[in-house]
mmCIF file of C-alpha atoms in Angstrom:
data_model
loop_
_atom_site.group_PDB
_atom_site.id
_atom_site.type_symbol
_atom_site.label_atom_id
_atom_site.label_comp_id
_atom_site.label_asym_id
_atom_site.label_seq_id
_atom_site.Cartn_x
_atom_site.Cartn_y
_atom_site.Cartn_z
ATOM 1 C CA PHE A 534 82.260 94.271 89.803
ATOM 2 C CA THR A 535 82.637 92.379 93.464
ATOM 3 C CA ILE A 536 83.149 88.778 93.485
ATOM 4 C CA LYS A 537 83.270 87.569 97.039
ATOM 5 C CA SER A 538 83.204 83.974 98.492
ATOM 6 C CA SER A 539 82.770 81.720 95.497
ATOM 7 C CA LYS A 540 84.634 78.978 93.655
ATOM 8 C CA VAL A 541 86.478 79.774 90.434
ATOM 9 C CA GLY A 542 87.839 75.974 89.774
ATOM 10 C CA TYR A 543 89.091 73.861 86.934
ATOM 11 C CA MET A 544 89.020 76.420 84.477
ATOM 12 C CA ASN A 545 90.463 75.650 80.690
ATOM 13 C CA VAL A 546 91.282 71.201 81.756
ATOM 14 C CA ALA A 547 90.697 70.933 77.664
ATOM 15 C CA ASP A 548 93.675 73.024 77.217
ATOM 16 C CA GLU A 549 91.248 74.475 74.718
ATOM 17 C CA PHE A 550 92.435 78.176 75.010
ATOM 18 C CA THR A 551 96.996 79.078 75.648
ATOM 19 C CA ARG A 552 97.464 80.173 78.785
ATOM 20 C CA SER A 553 98.444 84.283 76.911
ATOM 21 C CA PRO A 554 97.524 86.471 75.746
ATOM 22 C CA GLN A 555 93.891 84.195 75.754
ATOM 23 C CA SER A 556 93.610 82.340 79.051
ATOM 24 C CA GLY A 557 92.366 83.066 83.091
ATOM 25 C CA ALA A 558 90.232 81.848 85.601
ATOM 26 C CA LEU A 559 88.916 85.412 85.649
ATOM 27 C CA LYS A 560 90.376 87.495 83.166
ATOM 28 C CA THR A 561 89.308 91.516 82.978
ATOM 29 C CA SER A 562 90.158 94.682 80.671
ATOM 30 C CA ARG A 563 89.548 98.321 81.500
ATOM 31 C CA THR A 564 87.568 97.724 84.591
ATOM 32 C CA TRP A 565 87.408 99.641 87.490
ATOM 33 C CA TYR A 566 87.273 98.858 91.105
ATOM 34 C CA THR A 567 86.924 95.244 90.632
ATOM 35 C CA LYS A 568 87.427 93.370 94.457
ATOM 36 C CA VAL A 569 88.281 89.781 94.426
ATOM 37 C CA VAL A 570 87.779 88.965 97.904
ATOM 38 C CA ASP A 571 87.259 85.665 99.866
ATOM 39 C CA SER A 572 87.019 83.036 97.357
ATOM 40 C CA LEU A 573 88.640 80.046 95.858
ATOM 41 C CA ILE A 574 91.056 80.226 92.253
ATOM 42 C CA ASN A 575 92.412 76.649 91.735
ATOM 43 C CA ASP A 576 93.487 74.093 90.206
ATOM 44 C CA ASN A 577 92.542 76.151 86.667
ATOM 45 C CA ASN A 578 94.959 75.086 83.291
ATOM 46 C CA SER A 579 95.573 78.826 82.957
ATOM 47 C CA HIS A 580 95.950 81.848 84.888
ATOM 48 C CA GLY A 581 94.193 82.755 87.986
ATOM 49 C CA LEU A 582 93.450 86.319 88.274
ATOM 50 C CA TRP A 583 94.361 88.601 84.870
ATOM 51 C CA PHE A 584 93.687 91.810 85.448
ATOM 52 C CA ASP A 585 95.230 93.900 81.689
ATOM 53 C CA GLN A 586 94.806 96.832 79.898
ATOM 54 C CA SER A 587 93.859 99.660 82.049
ATOM 55 C CA ASN A 588 92.655 98.143 85.474
ATOM 56 C CA TYR A 589 92.295 100.707 88.325
ATOM 57 C CA LYS A 590 91.941 100.281 91.654
ATOM 58 C CA ILE A 591 91.459 96.795 92.200
ATOM 59 C CA GLU A 592 91.039 94.871 95.291
ATOM 60 C CA VAL A 593 92.224 90.899 95.268
ATOM 61 C CA ALA A 594 91.307 90.558 99.571
ATOM 62 C CA GLY A 595 91.524 87.312 101.307
ATOM 63 C CA ASN A 596 91.455 84.869 98.792
ATOM 64 C CA THR A 597 93.236 81.310 98.531
ATOM 65 C CA ILE A 598 95.104 81.593 94.821
ATOM 66 C CA ILE A 599 96.527 78.155 94.297
ATOM 67 C CA ASN A 600 98.072 75.318 91.585
ATOM 68 C CA ASN A 601 97.058 77.340 88.752
ATOM 69 C CA SER A 602 99.370 76.246 85.457
ATOM 70 C CA GLY A 603 99.799 80.431 84.436
ATOM 71 C CA THR A 604 100.743 83.194 86.731
ATOM 72 C CA SER A 605 98.232 82.835 89.903
ATOM 73 C CA VAL A 606 98.024 87.085 89.961
ATOM 74 C CA PHE A 607 98.770 88.851 87.170
ATOM 75 C CA PHE A 608 98.520 92.593 86.895
ATOM 76 C CA GLU A 609 99.504 94.297 83.658
ATOM 77 C CA ILE A 610 99.516 97.891 82.188
ATOM 78 C CA SER A 611 97.146 98.611 85.381
ATOM 79 C CA ASP A 612 97.672 100.991 87.581
ATOM 80 C CA ASP A 613 96.128 100.885 91.694
ATOM 81 C CA LEU A 614 96.083 97.304 93.252
ATOM 82 C CA LEU A 615 95.957 96.436 96.748
ATOM 83 C CA LEU A 616 97.048 92.848 97.096
ATOM 84 C CA ILE A 617 96.737 91.829 100.832
ATOM 85 C CA ASN A 618 95.579 88.671 102.948
ATOM 86 C CA ASN A 619 96.039 86.222 100.683
ATOM 87 C CA TYR A 620 97.394 82.590 100.520
ATOM 88 C CA ILE A 621 98.732 82.347 97.486
ATOM 89 C CA LYS A 622 101.194 79.622 96.151
ATOM 90 C CA GLY A 623 102.124 77.118 92.875
ATOM 91 C CA GLY A 624 101.718 79.384 89.891
ATOM 92 C CA SER A 625 104.860 79.347 87.256
ATOM 93 C CA GLU A 626 105.015 82.342 88.579
ATOM 94 C CA ASN A 627 103.039 83.652 91.557
ATOM 95 C CA ILE A 628 102.361 87.662 90.887
ATOM 96 C CA LYS A 629 103.354 88.781 87.663
ATOM 97 C CA LEU A 630 103.099 92.348 88.080
ATOM 98 C CA ALA A 631 104.290 93.804 84.275
ATOM 99 C CA GLY A 632 103.791 97.864 83.731
ATOM 100 C CA SER A 633 101.783 97.923 86.576
ATOM 101 C CA SER A 634 102.008 101.289 88.742
ATOM 102 C CA GLY A 635 100.415 102.172 92.189
ATOM 103 C CA LEU A 636 101.373 98.220 93.637
ATOM 104 C CA LYS A 637 100.630 97.998 97.552
ATOM 105 C CA LEU A 638 101.290 94.356 98.922
ATOM 106 C CA ILE A 639 100.500 93.485 102.162
ATOM 107 C CA ASN A 640 100.130 90.325 104.350
ATOM 108 C CA ASN A 641 100.230 88.284 102.109
ATOM 109 C CA THR A 642 102.277 84.230 101.992
ATOM 110 C CA ILE A 643 103.387 83.910 98.315
ATOM 111 C CA VAL A 644 105.238 80.215 98.715
ATOM 112 C CA GLY A 645 106.976 78.089 95.973
ATOM 113 C CA GLY A 646 107.388 79.606 91.994
ATOM 114 C CA LYS A 647 109.772 80.065 89.772
ATOM 115 C CA ASN A 648 109.420 84.022 90.255
ATOM 116 C CA PRO A 649 107.736 84.371 93.830
ATOM 117 C CA ILE A 650 107.253 88.255 92.033
ATOM 118 C CA GLY A 651 107.748 89.602 89.516
ATOM 119 C CA ILE A 652 107.701 93.431 88.678
ATOM 120 C CA TYR A 653 108.128 93.863 84.845
ATOM 121 C CA ILE A 654 109.008 96.543 82.303
ATOM 122 C CA ASP A 655 106.181 96.236 79.616
ATOM 123 C CA SER A 656 107.495 96.541 75.969
ATOM 124 C CA ARG A 657 104.498 100.374 76.677
ATOM 125 C CA SER A 658 106.402 101.043 79.442
ATOM 126 C CA THR A 659 108.014 103.997 77.477
ATOM 127 C CA PRO A 660 106.804 107.464 78.644
ATOM 128 C CA GLY A 661 103.681 108.726 76.832
ATOM 129 C CA CYS A 662 102.922 105.667 75.469
ATOM 130 C CA VAL A 663 99.399 104.939 77.499
ATOM 131 C CA GLU A 664 98.318 108.250 75.910
ATOM 132 C CA SER A 665 99.475 107.673 72.244
ATOM 133 C CA LYS A 666 100.945 103.990 69.763
ATOM 134 C CA ALA A 667 103.042 107.038 68.127
ATOM 135 C CA ASN A 668 104.788 107.732 71.437
ATOM 136 C CA CYS A 669 105.677 103.490 71.754
ATOM 137 C CA HIS A 670 108.809 101.010 71.548
ATOM 138 C CA PRO A 671 108.836 99.935 67.838
ATOM 139 C CA ASP A 672 108.154 96.843 69.375
ATOM 140 C CA SER A 673 105.514 97.374 71.885
ATOM 141 C CA GLY A 674 102.558 95.844 69.722
ATOM 142 C CA THR A 675 100.188 98.403 71.823
ATOM 143 C CA TYR A 676 96.743 98.008 70.172
ATOM 144 C CA SER A 677 93.493 100.873 71.013
ATOM 145 C CA SER A 678 91.964 97.906 73.370
ATOM 146 C CA ASP A 679 95.332 98.845 75.593
ATOM 147 C CA ARG A 680 93.428 102.271 76.748
ATOM 148 C CA ASP A 681 90.216 102.796 78.514
ATOM 149 C CA THR A 682 88.755 105.107 75.986
ATOM 150 C CA LEU A 683 85.981 105.492 78.323
ATOM 151 C CA ARG A 684 86.778 107.431 81.264
ATOM 152 C CA VAL A 685 89.259 109.984 81.903
ATOM 153 C CA ARG A 686 92.596 107.988 83.018
ATOM 154 C CA PRO A 687 93.766 108.939 86.023
ATOM 155 C CA LYS A 688 97.812 110.709 86.098
ATOM 156 C CA THR A 689 99.309 107.736 87.861
ATOM 157 C CA LEU A 690 98.250 105.314 84.558
ATOM 158 C CA ASP A 691 101.076 105.431 83.292
ATOM 159 C CA TRP A 692 102.371 101.942 82.579
ATOM 160 C CA MET A 693 105.281 102.824 83.871
ATOM 161 C CA PRO A 694 106.030 100.074 87.020
ATOM 162 C CA ARG A 695 105.905 101.004 90.650
ATOM 163 C CA ILE A 696 105.843 99.227 93.788
ATOM 164 C CA ASP A 697 103.481 102.239 96.920
ATOM 165 C CA TYR A 698 104.050 99.086 99.977
ATOM 166 C CA MET A 699 105.386 95.776 100.526
ATOM 167 C CA ILE A 700 104.759 95.384 103.759
ATOM 168 C CA ASN A 701 104.390 92.279 106.197
ATOM 169 C CA ASN A 702 104.531 89.196 103.435
ATOM 170 C CA ILE A 703 106.428 85.974 103.890
ATOM 171 C CA VAL A 704 108.027 84.746 100.653
ATOM 172 C CA ALA A 705 109.090 80.932 100.897
ATOM 173 C CA TYR A 706 109.937 78.138 98.397
#
């Protein structure tokens, strides 16, 4: 699906959802070919954009993502993110990439946050964990919902952190 030229703001104002694992202005799981383009994601009492659990080929382009109380862009145990031409400011962490591969960060302006760009090993980032819970670290807390069982998993979707490109970004505090 595509979200284009939209405003997503002021979600969770009454703090009815905890920030994690429940709340994002937009939170997806197991989506393929999702695009968020030319939009304003602002002032949410939560994460801004949260792609969680086996998302694939995601494009976040030309957006203004500002003043969200959680992470501005959170890409978790997923693969193939193109984050391009965005202005991102004011999240607790502006970009959090956890257990994800195929990361391409190009021409973004990233301002503030305690960790402007964080690349993390997830407890599920154990060789073979994506294929079977039996292969996972004992403390991973992995669930069958983490895996997309409807489609054939691309070999690159292995929950092992990898940046493919990080080109021409401005990171300022």
